[in-house]
Short mmCIF file of C-alpha atoms in Angstrom, two decimals:
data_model
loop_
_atom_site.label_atom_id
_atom_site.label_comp_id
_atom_site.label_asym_id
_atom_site.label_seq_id
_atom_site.Cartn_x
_atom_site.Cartn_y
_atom_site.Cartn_z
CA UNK A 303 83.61 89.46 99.33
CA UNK A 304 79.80 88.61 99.19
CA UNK A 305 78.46 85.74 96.80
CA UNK A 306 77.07 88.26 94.25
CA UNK A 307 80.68 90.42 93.48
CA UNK A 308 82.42 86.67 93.79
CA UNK A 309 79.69 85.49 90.91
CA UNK A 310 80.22 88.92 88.78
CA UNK A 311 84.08 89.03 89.01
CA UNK A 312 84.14 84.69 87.79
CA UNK A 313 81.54 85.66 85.08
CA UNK A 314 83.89 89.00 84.08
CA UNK A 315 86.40 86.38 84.14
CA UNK A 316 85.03 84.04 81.89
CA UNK A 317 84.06 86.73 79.63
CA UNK A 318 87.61 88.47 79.18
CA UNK A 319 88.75 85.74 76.47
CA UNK A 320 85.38 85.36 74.75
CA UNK A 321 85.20 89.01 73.75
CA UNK A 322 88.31 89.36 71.53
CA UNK A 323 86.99 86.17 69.62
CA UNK A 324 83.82 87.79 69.25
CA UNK A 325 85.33 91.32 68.13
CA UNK A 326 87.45 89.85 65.61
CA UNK A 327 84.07 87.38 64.05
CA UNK A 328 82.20 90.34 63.97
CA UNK A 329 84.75 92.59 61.88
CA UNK A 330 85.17 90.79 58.23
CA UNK A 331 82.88 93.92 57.24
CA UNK A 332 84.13 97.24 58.83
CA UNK A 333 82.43 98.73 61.84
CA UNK A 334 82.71 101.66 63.87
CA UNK A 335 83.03 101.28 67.96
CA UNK A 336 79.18 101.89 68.52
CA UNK A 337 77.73 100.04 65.80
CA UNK A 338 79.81 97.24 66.38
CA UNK A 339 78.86 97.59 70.33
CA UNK A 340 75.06 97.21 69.08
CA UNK A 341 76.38 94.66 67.03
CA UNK A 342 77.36 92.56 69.85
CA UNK A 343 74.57 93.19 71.80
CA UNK A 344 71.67 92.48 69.30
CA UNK A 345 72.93 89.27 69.29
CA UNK A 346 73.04 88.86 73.04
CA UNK A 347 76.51 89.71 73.97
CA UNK A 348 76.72 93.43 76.02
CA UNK A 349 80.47 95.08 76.34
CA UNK A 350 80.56 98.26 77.83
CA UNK A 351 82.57 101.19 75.83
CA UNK A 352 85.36 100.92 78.52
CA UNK A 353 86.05 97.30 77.56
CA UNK A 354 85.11 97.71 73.64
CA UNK A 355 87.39 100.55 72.96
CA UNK A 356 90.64 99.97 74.58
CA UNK A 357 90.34 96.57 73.58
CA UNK A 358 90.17 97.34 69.91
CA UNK A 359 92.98 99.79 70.34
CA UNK A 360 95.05 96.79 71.49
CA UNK A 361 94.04 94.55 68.82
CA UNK A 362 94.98 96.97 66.46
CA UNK A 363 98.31 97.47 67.76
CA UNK A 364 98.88 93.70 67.62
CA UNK A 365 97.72 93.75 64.45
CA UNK A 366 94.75 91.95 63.90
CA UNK A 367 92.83 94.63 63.27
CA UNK A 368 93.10 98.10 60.74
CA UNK A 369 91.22 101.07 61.38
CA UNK A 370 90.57 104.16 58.85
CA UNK A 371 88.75 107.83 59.83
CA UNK A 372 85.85 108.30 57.60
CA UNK A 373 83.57 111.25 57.33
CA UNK A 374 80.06 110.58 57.57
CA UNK A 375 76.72 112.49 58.42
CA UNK A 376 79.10 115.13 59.34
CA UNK A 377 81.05 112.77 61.87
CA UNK A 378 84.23 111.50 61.48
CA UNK A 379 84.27 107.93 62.36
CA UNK A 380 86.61 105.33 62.89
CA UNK A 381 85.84 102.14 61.19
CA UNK A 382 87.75 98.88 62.28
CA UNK A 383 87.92 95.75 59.67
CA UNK A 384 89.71 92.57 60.60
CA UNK A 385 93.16 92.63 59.10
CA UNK A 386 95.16 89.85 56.97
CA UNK A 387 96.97 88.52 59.87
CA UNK A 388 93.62 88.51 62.25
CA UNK A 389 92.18 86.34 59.05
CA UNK A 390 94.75 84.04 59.62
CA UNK A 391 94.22 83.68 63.41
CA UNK A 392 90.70 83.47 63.53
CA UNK A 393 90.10 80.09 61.86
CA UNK A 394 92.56 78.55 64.92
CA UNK A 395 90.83 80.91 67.37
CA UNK A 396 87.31 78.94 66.44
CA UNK A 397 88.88 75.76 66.75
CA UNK A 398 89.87 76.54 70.25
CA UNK A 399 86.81 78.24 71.16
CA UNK A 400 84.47 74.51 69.74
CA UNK A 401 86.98 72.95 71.61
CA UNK A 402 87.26 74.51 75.05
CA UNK A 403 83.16 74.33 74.43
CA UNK A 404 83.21 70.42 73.49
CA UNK A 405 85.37 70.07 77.03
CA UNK A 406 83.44 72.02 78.94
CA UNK A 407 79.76 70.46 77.89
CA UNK A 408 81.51 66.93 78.48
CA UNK A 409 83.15 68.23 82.28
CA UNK A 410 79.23 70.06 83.01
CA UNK A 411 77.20 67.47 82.20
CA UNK B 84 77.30 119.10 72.49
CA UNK B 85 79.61 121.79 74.91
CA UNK B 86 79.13 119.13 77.36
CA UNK B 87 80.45 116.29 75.73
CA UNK B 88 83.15 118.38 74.11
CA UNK B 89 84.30 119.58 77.37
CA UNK B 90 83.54 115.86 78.91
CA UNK B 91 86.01 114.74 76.38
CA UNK B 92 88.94 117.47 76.70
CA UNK B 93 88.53 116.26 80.13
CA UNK B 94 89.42 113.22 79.64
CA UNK B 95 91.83 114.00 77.72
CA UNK B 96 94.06 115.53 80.31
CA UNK B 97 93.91 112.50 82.38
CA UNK B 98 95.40 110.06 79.10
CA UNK B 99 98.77 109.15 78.94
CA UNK B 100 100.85 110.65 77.08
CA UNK B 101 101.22 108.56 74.24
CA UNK B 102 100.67 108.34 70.11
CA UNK B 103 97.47 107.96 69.51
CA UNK B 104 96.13 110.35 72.26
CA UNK B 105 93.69 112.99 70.16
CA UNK B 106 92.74 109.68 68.10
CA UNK B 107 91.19 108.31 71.43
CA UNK B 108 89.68 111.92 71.89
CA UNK B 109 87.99 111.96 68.46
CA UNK B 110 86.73 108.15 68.81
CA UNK B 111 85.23 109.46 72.34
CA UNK B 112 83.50 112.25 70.82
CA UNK B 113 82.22 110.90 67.89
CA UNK B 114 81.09 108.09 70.03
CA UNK B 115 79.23 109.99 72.27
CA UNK B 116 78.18 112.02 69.49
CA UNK B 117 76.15 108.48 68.06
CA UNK B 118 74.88 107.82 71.02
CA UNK B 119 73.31 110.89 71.84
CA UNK B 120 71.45 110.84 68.75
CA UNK B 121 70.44 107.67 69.66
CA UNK B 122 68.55 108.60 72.87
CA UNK B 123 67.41 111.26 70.78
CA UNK B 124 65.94 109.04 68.89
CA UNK B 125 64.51 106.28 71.48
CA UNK B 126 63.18 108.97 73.09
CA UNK B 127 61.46 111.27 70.41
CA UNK B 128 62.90 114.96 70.94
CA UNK B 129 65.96 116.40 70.07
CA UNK B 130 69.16 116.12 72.02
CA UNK B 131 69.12 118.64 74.90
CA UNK B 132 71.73 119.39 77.52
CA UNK B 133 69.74 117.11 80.60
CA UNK B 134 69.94 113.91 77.77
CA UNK B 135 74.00 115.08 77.55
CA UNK B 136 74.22 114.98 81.31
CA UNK B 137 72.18 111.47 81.45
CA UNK B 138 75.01 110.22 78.92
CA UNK B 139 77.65 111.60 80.19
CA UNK B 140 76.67 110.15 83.75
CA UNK B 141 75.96 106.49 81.95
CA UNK B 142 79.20 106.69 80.14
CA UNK B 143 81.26 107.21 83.29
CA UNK B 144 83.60 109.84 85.18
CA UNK B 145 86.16 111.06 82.96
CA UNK B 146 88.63 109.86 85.16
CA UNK B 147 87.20 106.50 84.89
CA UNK B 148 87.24 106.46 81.38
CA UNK B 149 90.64 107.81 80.79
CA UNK B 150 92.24 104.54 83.21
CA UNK B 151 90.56 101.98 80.69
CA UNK B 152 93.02 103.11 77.99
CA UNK B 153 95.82 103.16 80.62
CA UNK B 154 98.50 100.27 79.36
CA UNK B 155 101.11 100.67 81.96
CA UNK B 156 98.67 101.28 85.29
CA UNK B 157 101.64 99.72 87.08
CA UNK B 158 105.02 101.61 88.41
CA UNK B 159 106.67 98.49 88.94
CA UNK B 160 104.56 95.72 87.14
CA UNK B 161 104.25 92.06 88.95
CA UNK B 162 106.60 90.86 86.29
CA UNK B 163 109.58 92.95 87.21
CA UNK B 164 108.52 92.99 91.23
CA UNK B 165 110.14 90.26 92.74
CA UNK B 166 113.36 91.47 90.84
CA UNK B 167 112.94 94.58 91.95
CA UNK B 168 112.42 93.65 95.87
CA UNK B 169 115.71 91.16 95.35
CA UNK B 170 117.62 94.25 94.24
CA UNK B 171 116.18 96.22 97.11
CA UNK B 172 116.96 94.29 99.60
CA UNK B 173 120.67 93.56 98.83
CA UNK B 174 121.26 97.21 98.44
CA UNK B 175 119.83 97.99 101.80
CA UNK B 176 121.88 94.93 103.26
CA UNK B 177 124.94 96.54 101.53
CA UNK B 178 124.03 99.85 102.04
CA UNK B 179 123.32 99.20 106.11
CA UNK B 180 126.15 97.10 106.84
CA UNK B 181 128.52 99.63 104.59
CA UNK B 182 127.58 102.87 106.83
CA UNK B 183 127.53 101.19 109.99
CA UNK B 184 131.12 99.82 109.34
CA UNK B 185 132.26 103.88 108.65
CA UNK B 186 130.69 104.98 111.35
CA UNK B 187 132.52 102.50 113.76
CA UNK B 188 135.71 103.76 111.85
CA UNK B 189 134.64 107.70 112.57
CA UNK B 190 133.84 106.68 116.17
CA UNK B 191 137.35 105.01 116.57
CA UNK B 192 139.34 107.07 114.97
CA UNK B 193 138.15 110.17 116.31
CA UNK B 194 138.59 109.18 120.07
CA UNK B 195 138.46 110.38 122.81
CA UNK B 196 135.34 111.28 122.87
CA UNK B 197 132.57 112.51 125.39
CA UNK B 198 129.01 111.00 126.00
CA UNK B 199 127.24 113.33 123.87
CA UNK B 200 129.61 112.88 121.01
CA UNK B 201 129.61 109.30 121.23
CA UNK B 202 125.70 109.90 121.02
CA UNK B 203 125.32 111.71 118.25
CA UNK B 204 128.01 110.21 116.09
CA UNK B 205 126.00 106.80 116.71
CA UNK B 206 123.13 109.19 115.83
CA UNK B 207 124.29 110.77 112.76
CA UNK B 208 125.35 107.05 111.70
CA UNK B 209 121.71 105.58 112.01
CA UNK B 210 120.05 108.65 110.20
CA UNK B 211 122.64 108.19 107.69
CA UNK B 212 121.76 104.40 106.84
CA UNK B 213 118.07 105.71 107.36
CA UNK B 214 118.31 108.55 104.79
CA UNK B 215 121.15 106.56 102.30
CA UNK B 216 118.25 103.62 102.37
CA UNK B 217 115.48 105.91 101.36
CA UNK B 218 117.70 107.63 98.79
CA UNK B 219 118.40 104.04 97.37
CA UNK B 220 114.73 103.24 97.32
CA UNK B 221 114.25 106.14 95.21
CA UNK B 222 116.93 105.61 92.77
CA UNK B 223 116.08 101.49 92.07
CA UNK B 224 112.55 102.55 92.01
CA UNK B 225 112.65 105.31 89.61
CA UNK B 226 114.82 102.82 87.55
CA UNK B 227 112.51 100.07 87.43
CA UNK B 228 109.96 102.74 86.53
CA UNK B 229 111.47 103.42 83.59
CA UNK B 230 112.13 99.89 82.69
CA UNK B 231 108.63 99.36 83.30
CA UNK B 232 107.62 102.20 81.01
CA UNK B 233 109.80 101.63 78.12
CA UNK B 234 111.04 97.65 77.77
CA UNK B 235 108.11 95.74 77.03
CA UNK B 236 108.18 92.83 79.66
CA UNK B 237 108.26 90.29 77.41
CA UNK B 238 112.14 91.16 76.52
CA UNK B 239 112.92 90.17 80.40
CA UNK B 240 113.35 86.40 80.85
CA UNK B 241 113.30 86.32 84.23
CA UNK B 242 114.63 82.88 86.03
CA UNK B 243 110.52 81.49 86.61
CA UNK B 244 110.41 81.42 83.10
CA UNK B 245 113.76 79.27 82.12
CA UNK B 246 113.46 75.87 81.76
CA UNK B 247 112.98 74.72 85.20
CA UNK B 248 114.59 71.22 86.47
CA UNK B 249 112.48 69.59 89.37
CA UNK B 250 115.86 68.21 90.63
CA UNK B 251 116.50 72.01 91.30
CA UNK B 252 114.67 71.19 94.50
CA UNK B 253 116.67 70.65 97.49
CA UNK B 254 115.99 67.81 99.78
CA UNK B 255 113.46 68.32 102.50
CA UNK B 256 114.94 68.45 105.90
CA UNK B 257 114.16 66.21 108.44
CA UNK B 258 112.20 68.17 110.72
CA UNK B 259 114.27 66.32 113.42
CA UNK B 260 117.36 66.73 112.41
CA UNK B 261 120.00 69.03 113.68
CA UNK B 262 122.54 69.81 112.15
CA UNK B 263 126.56 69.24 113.66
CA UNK B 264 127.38 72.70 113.82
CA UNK B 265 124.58 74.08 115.57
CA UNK B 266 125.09 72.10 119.04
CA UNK B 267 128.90 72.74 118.77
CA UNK B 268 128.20 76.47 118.42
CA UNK B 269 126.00 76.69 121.27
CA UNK B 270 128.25 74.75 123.33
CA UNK B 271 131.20 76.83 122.75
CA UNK B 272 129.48 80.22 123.13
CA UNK B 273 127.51 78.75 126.45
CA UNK B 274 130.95 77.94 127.67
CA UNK B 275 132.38 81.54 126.84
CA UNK B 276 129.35 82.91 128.76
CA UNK B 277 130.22 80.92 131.52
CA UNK B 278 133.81 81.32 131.67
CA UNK B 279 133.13 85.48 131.16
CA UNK B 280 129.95 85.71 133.89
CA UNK B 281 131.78 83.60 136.07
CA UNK B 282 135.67 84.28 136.07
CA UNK B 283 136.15 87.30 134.29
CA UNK B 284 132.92 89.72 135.29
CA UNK B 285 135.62 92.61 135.39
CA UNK B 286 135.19 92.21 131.69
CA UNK B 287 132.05 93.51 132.02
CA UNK B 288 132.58 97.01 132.73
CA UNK B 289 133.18 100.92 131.57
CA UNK B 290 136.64 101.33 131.59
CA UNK B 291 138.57 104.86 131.45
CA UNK B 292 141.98 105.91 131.26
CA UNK B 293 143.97 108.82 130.54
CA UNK B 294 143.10 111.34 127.31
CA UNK B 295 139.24 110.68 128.66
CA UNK B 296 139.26 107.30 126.43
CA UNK B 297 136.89 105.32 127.34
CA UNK B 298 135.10 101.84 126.44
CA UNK B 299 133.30 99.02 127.45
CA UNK B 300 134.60 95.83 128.13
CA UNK B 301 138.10 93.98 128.96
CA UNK B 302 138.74 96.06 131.76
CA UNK B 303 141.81 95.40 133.12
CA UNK B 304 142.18 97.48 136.40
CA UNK B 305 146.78 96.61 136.21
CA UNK B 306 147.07 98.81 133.01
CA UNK B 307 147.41 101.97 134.33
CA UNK B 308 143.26 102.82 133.81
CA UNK B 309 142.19 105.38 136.18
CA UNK B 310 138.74 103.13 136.61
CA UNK B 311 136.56 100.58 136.06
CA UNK B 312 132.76 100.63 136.72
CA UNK B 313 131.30 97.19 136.95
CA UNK B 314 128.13 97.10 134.25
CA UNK B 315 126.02 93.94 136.76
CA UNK B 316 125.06 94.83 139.99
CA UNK B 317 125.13 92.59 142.97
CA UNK B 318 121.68 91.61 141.90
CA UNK B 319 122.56 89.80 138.89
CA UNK B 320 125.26 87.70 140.60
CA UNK B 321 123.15 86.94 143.20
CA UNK B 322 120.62 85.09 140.30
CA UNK B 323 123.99 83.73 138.27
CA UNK B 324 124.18 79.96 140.20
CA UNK B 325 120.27 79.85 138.87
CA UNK B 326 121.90 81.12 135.65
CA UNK B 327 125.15 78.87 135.31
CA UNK B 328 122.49 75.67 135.88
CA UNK B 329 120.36 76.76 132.95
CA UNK B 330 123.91 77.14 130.68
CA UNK B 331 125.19 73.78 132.12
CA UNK B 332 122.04 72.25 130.99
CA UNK B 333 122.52 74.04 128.01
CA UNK B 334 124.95 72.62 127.02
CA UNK B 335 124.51 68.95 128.09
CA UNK B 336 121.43 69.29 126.07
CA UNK B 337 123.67 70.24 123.17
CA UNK B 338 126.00 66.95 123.72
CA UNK B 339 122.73 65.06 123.36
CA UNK B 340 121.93 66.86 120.44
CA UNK B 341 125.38 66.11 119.07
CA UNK B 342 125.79 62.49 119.62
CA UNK B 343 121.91 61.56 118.62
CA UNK B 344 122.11 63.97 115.68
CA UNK B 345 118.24 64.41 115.74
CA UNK B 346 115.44 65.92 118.03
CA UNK B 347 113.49 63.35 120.40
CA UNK B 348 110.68 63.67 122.50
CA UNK B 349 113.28 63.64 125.24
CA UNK B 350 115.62 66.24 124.24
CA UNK B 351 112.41 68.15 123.32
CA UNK B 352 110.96 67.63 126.86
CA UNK B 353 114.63 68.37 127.93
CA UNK B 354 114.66 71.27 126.37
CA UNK B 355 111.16 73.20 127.22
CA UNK B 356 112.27 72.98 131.13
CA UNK B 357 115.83 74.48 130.94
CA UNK B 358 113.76 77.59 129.25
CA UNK B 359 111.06 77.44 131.81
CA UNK B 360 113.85 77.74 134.03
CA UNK B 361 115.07 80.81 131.98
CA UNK B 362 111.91 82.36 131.93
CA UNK B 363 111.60 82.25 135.66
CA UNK B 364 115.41 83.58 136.07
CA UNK B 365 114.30 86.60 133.79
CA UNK B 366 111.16 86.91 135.99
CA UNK B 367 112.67 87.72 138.85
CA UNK B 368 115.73 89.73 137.26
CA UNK B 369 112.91 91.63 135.62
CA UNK B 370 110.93 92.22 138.61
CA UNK B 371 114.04 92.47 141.71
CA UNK B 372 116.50 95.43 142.43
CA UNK B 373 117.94 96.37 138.73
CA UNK B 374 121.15 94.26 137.46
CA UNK B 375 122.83 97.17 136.09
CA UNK B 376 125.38 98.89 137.96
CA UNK B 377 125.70 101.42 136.14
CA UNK B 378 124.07 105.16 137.23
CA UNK B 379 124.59 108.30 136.89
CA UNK B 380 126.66 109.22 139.90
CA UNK B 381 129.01 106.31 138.92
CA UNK B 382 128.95 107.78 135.25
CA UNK B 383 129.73 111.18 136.34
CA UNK B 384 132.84 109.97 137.95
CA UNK B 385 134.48 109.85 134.49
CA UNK B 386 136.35 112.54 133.15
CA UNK B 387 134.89 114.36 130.29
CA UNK B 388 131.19 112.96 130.87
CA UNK B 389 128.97 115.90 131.92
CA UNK B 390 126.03 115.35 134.50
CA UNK B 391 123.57 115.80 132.00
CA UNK B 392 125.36 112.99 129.55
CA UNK B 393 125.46 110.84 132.42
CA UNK B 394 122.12 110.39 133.42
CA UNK B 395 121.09 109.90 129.81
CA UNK B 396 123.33 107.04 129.88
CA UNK B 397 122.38 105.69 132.77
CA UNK B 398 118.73 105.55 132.27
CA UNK B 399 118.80 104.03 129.12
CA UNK B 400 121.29 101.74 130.05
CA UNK B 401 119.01 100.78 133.10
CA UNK B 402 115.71 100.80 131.23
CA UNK B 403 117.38 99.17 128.34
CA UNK B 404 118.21 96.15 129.81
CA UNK B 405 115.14 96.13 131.75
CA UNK B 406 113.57 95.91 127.92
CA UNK B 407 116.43 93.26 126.94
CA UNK B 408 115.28 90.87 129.41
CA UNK B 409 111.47 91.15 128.41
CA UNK B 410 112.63 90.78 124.88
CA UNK B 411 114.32 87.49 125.66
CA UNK B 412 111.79 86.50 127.91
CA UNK B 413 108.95 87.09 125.05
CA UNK B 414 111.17 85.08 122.39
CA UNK B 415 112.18 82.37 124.81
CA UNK B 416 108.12 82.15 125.10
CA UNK B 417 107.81 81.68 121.57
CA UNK B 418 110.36 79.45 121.35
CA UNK B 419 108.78 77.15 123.91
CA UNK B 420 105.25 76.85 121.72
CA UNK B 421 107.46 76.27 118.82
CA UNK B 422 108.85 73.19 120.74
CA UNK B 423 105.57 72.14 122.62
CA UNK B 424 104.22 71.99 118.63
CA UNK B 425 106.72 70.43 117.54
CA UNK B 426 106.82 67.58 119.93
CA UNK B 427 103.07 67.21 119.43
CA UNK B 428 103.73 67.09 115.64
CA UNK B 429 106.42 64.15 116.01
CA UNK B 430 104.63 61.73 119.00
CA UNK B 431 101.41 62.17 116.36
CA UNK B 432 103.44 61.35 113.47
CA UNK B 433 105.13 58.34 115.29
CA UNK B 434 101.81 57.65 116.13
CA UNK B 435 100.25 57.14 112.76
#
């Protein structure tokens, strides 16, 4: 395994955890797959579709998230919002995330 | 849009089979659908089929796409795997020592027999184990599969995830120590070697008697057999004084063992030349006149063996020895680094 794929599979690694918390901040006003993909990425954070998608498939079957069909511009969409129970989660995921950060900036610095 | 449509039916085949599957289908679409008009867009013409293909290439092989929704990509998942390769293992250990046991019952019961059908029933009796093994691969396979598929892992508590007791752990041996009943073992079988090689090597021998019976071992020429053929040839006895001094040191080695009740650089020492000394004897037994008696001339001097059976025998009785020795010779080999490391291991660690 070369340097570069041994860098890219640690940061894949590191990003794998970060995602869902992102998905689930982004989604307390309903989204559909792409926009929320642009979403994510206008504020500096790119997932491809084949992370995004099955991903919010899962969440939704764990039940953080609810998803409803809509029919706009002529295209059915599917529109995810963060459910009750993902409401309830989030607040502890945060804590986590400021302190895994707080850890981390005291270890790296 | 044919392109995407048929991009997405595409992928569509390759999806499980599971609820859910034309809403992943319709999400694709109307995904690829949005972004389409958004290239459209950046780029300032209308969707055409070369900006489908440019998506469709971005966006992946369908095959590719279809594995990211794939939940179970696992036949046997690493949860359930070393479970599954326990299982396996005791049924082939069941399974092999369960056929070979019938077949020594079919070969016994249905005796006499000739060469050939001595052959192929020992035949039949290894593709038997060979075939029942496969069969039972199949079968806890396909069962795990299944368990896989439809009980969610997280029902199986499997024993890594019980609460686990640190005094669970068994004391480390000694690496020195030996253990009573290996040097008492080795001196009792060394001593039956000796006492068989030695004083009895009419034990050692094809024996045949009336109905063509026939077997090897505890000939006894006073019962009324029609014959005996020795199985060691001149050539091994003439190598068995060489022999009975590697045994005898055997076996005051193991007294050593016995009494000290742990390894020493002595005993080690001791014990690297008697298999120097065994190497060397299976050197020249290797390399001299062969030590089997046995050959096909002497063979065909039994009733019911036919030439042809006979020379089979012979040569892989002659040839298979031949192998036996190298065999022992190669382990005896290993053996000997094993010790050499060993000692090196313990005059470093009395060292330090």
């Amino acid at each position: 395994m070369t340097n570069t794929e041994s860098f890219e599979n640690v940061v894949l690694e590191l990003r794998r955890g970060v995602i869902v918390l992102a998905v689930l901040s982004q989604l307390s006003d309903e989204q559909y797959g792409y926009s929320l993909q642009k979403l994510l990425s206008d504020q500096g954070l790119e997932v491809d579709q084949g992370t995004l998608y099955p991903l919010l498939r899962r969440l939704e079957a764990q039940g953080l998230l609810e998803s409803v069909w809509k029919l706009e511009e002529a295209r059915p969409r599917r529109y995810y919002v963060i459910s009750a129970e993902g409401k309830k989660l989030l607040p502890k995921l945060k804590k986590e995330w400021a302190g895994i950060v707080s850890v981390m900036d005291k270890m790296l610095a | 849009m044919k392109l995407i449509n048929r991009y997405v039916t595409e992928v569509g085949k390759r999806l499980p089979l599971v609820k859910g599957r034309k809403d992943i289908e319709n999400e694709l679409r109307s995904t690829l659908e949005d972004m389409l008009e958004d290239h459209a867009q950046k780029s300032d013409k209308p969707a055409d089929e070369a900006m489908e293909v440019d998506l469709l290439k971005e966006y992946g092989s369908p095959q590719k796409v279809a594995e990211t929704y794939n939940q179970t990509p696992y036949l046997i998942g690493p949860r359930m795997f070393p479970f599954f390769m326990m299982i396996l293992k005791i049924v082939f250990a069941a399974v092999a020592l369960g056929l070979t046991i019938a077949t020594a019952i079919q070969i016994m019961t249905q005796s006499p027999m000739t060469a050939i059908e001595l052959l192929s029933a020992i035949g039949k009796g290894i593709l038997n184990i060979f075939s029942a093994c496969i069969a039972a691969f199949g079968n806890i396979a396909l069962v795990f599969a299944l368990i896989e598929r439809f009980a969610p892992a997280s029902e199986f508590k499997l024993d890594e995830e019980k609460e686990w007791d640190p005094a669970s752990l068994k004391k480390e041996p000694e690496p020195t120590e030996v253990k009573a009943w290996e040097p008492i073992f080795a001196i009792v079988f060394t001593f039956i070697a000796i006492s068989i090689f030695n004083f009895n090597p009419q034990w050692l021998s094809i024996n045949y008697g009336d109905n063509n019976m026939w077997f090897i071992g505890f000939g006894d020429f006073a019962a009324g057999q029609k014959g005996s053929i020795p199985l060691l040839s001149e050539a091994f006895f003439r190598w068995l004084p060489w022999i009975n001094i590697g045994w005898v040191a055997e076996i005051i080695l193991n007294g050593m063992l016995l009494r000290t009740g742990r390894w020493q650089a002595s005993t080690r020492l001791f014990s690297i030349a008697i298999k120097v000394l065994q190497i060397v004897i299976g050197y020249f037994l290797l390399i001299g006149p062969s030590i089997v008696k046995v050959t096909a001339e002497s063979l065909k001097a039994i009733e019911g063996f036919d030439a042809k059976a006979a020379q089979i025998l012979a040569t892989m009785a002659q040839q298979g020895v031949r192998g036996l020795i190298a065999l022992i010779m190669f382990l005896i080999a290993i053996d000997i680094i094993k010790t050499v490391v060993k000692l090196i291991r313990q005059k470093s660690s009395v060292g330090a």
